PDB file of C-alpha atoms in Angstrom:
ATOM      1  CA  UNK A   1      -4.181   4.947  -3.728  1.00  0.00           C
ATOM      2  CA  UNK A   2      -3.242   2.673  -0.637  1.00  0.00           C
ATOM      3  CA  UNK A   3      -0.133   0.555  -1.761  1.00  0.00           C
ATOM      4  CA  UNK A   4       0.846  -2.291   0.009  1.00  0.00           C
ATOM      5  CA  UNK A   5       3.777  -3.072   1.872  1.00  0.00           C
ATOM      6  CA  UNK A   6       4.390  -6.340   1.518  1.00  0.00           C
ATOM      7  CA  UNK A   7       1.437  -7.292   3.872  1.00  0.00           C
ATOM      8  CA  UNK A   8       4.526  -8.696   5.866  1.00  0.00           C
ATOM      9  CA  UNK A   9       6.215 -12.050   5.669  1.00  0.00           C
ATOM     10  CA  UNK A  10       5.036 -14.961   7.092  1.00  0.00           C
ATOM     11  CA  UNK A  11       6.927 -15.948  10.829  1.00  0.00           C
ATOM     12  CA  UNK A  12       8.217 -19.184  11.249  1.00  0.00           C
ATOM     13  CA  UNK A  13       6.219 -20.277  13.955  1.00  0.00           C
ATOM     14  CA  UNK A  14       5.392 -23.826  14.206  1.00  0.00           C
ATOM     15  CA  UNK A  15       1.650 -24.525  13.170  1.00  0.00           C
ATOM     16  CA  UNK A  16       0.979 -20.987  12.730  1.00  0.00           C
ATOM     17  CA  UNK A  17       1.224 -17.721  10.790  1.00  0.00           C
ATOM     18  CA  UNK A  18       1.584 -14.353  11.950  1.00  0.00           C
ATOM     19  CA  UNK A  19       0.522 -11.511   9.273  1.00  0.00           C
ATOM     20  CA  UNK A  20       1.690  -7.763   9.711  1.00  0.00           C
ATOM     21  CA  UNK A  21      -0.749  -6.158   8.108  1.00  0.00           C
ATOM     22  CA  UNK A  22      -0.579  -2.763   6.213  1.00  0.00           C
ATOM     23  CA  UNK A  23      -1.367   0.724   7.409  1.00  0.00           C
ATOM     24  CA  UNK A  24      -4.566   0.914   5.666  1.00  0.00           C
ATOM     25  CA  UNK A  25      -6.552  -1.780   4.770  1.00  0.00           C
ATOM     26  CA  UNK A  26      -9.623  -0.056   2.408  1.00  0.00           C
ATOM     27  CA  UNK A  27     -11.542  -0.772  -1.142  1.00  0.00           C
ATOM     28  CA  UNK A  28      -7.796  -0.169  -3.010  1.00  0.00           C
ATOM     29  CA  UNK A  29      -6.210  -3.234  -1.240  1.00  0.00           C
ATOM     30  CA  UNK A  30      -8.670  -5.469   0.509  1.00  0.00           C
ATOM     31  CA  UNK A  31      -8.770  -7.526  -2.888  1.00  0.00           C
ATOM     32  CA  UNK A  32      -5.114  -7.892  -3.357  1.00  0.00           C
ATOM     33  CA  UNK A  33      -4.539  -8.656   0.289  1.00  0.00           C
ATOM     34  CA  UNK A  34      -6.603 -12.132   0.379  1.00  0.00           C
ATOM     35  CA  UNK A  35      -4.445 -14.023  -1.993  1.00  0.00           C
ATOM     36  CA  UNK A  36      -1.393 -12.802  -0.217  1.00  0.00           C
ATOM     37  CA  UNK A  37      -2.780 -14.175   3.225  1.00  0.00           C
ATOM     38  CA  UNK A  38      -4.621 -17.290   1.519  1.00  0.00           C
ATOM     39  CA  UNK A  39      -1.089 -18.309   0.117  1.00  0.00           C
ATOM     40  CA  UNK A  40       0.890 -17.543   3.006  1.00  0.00           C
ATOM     41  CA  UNK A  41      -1.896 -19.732   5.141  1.00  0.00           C
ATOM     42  CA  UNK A  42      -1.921 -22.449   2.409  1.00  0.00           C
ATOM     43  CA  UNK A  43       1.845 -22.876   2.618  1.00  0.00           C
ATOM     44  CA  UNK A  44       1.611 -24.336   6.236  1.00  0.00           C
ATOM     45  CA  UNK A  45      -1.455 -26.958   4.405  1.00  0.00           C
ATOM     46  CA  UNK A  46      -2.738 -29.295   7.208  1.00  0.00           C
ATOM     47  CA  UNK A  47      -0.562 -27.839  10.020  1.00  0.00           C
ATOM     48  CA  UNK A  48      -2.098 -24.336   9.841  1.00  0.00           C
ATOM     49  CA  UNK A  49      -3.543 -24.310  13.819  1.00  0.00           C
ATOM     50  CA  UNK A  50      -3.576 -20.153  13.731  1.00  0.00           C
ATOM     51  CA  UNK A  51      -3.511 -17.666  11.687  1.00  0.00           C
ATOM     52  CA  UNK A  52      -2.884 -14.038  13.780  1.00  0.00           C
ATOM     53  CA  UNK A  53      -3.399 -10.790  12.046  1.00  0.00           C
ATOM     54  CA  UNK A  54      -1.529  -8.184  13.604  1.00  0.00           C
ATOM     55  CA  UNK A  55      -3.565  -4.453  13.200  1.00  0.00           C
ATOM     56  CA  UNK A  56      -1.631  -2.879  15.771  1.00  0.00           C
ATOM     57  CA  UNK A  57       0.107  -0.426  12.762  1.00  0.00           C
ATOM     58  CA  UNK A  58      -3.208  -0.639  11.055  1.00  0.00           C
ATOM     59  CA  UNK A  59      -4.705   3.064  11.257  1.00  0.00           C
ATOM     60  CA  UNK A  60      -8.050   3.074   9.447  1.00  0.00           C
ATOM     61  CA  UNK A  61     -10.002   0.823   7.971  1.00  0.00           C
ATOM     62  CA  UNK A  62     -13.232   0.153   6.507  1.00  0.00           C
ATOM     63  CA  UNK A  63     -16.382  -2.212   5.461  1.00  0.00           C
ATOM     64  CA  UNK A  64     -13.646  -4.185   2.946  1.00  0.00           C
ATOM     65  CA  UNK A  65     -11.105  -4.698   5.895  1.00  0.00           C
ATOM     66  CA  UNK A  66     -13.957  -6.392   8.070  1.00  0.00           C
ATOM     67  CA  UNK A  67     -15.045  -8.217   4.858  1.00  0.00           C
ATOM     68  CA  UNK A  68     -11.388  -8.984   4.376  1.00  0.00           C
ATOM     69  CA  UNK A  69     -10.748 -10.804   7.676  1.00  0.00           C
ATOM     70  CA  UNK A  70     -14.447 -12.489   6.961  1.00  0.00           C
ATOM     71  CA  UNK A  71     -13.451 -14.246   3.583  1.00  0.00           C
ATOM     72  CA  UNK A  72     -10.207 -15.387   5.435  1.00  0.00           C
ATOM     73  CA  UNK A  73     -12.272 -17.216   7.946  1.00  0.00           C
ATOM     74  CA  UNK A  74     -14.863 -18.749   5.792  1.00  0.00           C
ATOM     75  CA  UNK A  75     -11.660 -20.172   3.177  1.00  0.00           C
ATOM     76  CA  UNK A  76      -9.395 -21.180   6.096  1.00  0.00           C
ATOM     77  CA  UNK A  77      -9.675 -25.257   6.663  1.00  0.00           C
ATOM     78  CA  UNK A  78     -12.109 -25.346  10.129  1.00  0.00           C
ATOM     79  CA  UNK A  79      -9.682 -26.352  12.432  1.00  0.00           C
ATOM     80  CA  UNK A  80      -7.529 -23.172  11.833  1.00  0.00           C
ATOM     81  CA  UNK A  81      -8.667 -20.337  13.818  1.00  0.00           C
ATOM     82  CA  UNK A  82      -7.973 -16.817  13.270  1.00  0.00           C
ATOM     83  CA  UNK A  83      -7.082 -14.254  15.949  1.00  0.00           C
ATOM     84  CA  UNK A  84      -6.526 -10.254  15.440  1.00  0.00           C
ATOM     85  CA  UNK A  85      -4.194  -8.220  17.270  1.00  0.00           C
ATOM     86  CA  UNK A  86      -5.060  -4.624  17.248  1.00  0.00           C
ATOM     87  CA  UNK A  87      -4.962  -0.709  19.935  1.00  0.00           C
ATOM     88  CA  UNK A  88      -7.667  -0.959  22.073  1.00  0.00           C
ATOM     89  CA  UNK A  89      -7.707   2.468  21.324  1.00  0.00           C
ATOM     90  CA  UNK A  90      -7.668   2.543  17.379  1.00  0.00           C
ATOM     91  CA  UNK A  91      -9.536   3.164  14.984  1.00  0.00           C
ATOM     92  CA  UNK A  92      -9.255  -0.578  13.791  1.00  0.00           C
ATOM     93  CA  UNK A  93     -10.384  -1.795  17.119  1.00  0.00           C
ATOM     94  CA  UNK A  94     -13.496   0.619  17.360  1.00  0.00           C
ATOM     95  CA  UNK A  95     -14.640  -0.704  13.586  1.00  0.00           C
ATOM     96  CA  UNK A  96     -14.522  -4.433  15.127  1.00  0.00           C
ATOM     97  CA  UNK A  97     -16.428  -3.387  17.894  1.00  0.00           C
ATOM     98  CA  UNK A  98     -19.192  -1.541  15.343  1.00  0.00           C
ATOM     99  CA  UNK A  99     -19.958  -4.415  12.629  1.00  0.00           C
ATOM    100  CA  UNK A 100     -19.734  -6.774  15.324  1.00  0.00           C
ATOM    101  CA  UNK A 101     -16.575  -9.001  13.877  1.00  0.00           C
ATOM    102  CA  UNK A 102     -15.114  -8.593  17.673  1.00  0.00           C
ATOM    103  CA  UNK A 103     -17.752 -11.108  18.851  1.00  0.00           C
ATOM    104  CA  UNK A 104     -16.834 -13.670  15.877  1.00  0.00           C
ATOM    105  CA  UNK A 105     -13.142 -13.599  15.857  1.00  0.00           C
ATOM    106  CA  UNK A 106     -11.182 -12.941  19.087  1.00  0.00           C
ATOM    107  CA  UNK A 107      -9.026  -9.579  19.258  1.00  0.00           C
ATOM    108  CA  UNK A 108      -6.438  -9.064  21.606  1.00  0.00           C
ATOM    109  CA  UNK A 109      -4.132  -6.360  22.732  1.00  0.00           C
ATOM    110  CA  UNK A 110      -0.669  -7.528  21.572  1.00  0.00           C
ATOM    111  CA  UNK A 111       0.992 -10.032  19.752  1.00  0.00           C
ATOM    112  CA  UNK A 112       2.192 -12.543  22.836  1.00  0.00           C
ATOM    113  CA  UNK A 113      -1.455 -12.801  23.962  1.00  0.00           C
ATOM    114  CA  UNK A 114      -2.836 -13.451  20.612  1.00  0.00           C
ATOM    115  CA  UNK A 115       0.450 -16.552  19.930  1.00  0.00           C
ATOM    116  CA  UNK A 116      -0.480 -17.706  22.777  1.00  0.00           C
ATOM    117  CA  UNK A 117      -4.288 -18.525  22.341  1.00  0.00           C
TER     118      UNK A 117
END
């Protein structure tokens, strides 16, 4: 069983929200995770501009972690946008790359890049 770490506390960042998120993200957490990330998005309402996912510490992942980051996108309000930090050389990055999420929601190396979108 995968247990979550508190999939991080929210950053005070004005107009957006930046997510730590666990080591793994699989079938055992993907469920819990979404209200966790809905609510911490909801609690900036109308001023939510961008919601980054940081994947960096994230070492595997699978079809519910790209269905995950999918659900977040559709429920977000449309002008929030949702970036993804993750290793260019992990395993996180390389199952973006394979379903094809990469092309929908921009990934970047580190953290500063991803803020500053």
């Amino acid at each position: 069983m995968t247990f979550i770490p508190n999939p991080t506390e929210p950053r005070d960042l004005p107009g957006r929200v930046y997510l730590t998120m666990p080591a793994e993200i699989d079938f055992c957490n993907a469920a819990e995770l979404l209200p966790l990330i809905m609510s911490a998005a909801r609690d900036r309402g109308d001023r939510l501009e961008l919601l980054v996912l940081d994947l960096s510490c994230t070492s595997f992942m699978d079809s519910q972690g790209v269905r995950l980051i999918n659900d977040i996108r559709h429920r977000l309000r449309p002008e929030a946008r949702v970036r993804l930090v993750a290793r260019p050389d992990g395993v996180t990055s390389s199952v973006l790359e394979l379903t094809g999420l990469r092309r929908d929601v921009p990934v970047y190396d580190n953290l500063a890049e991803a803020l500053a979108s």
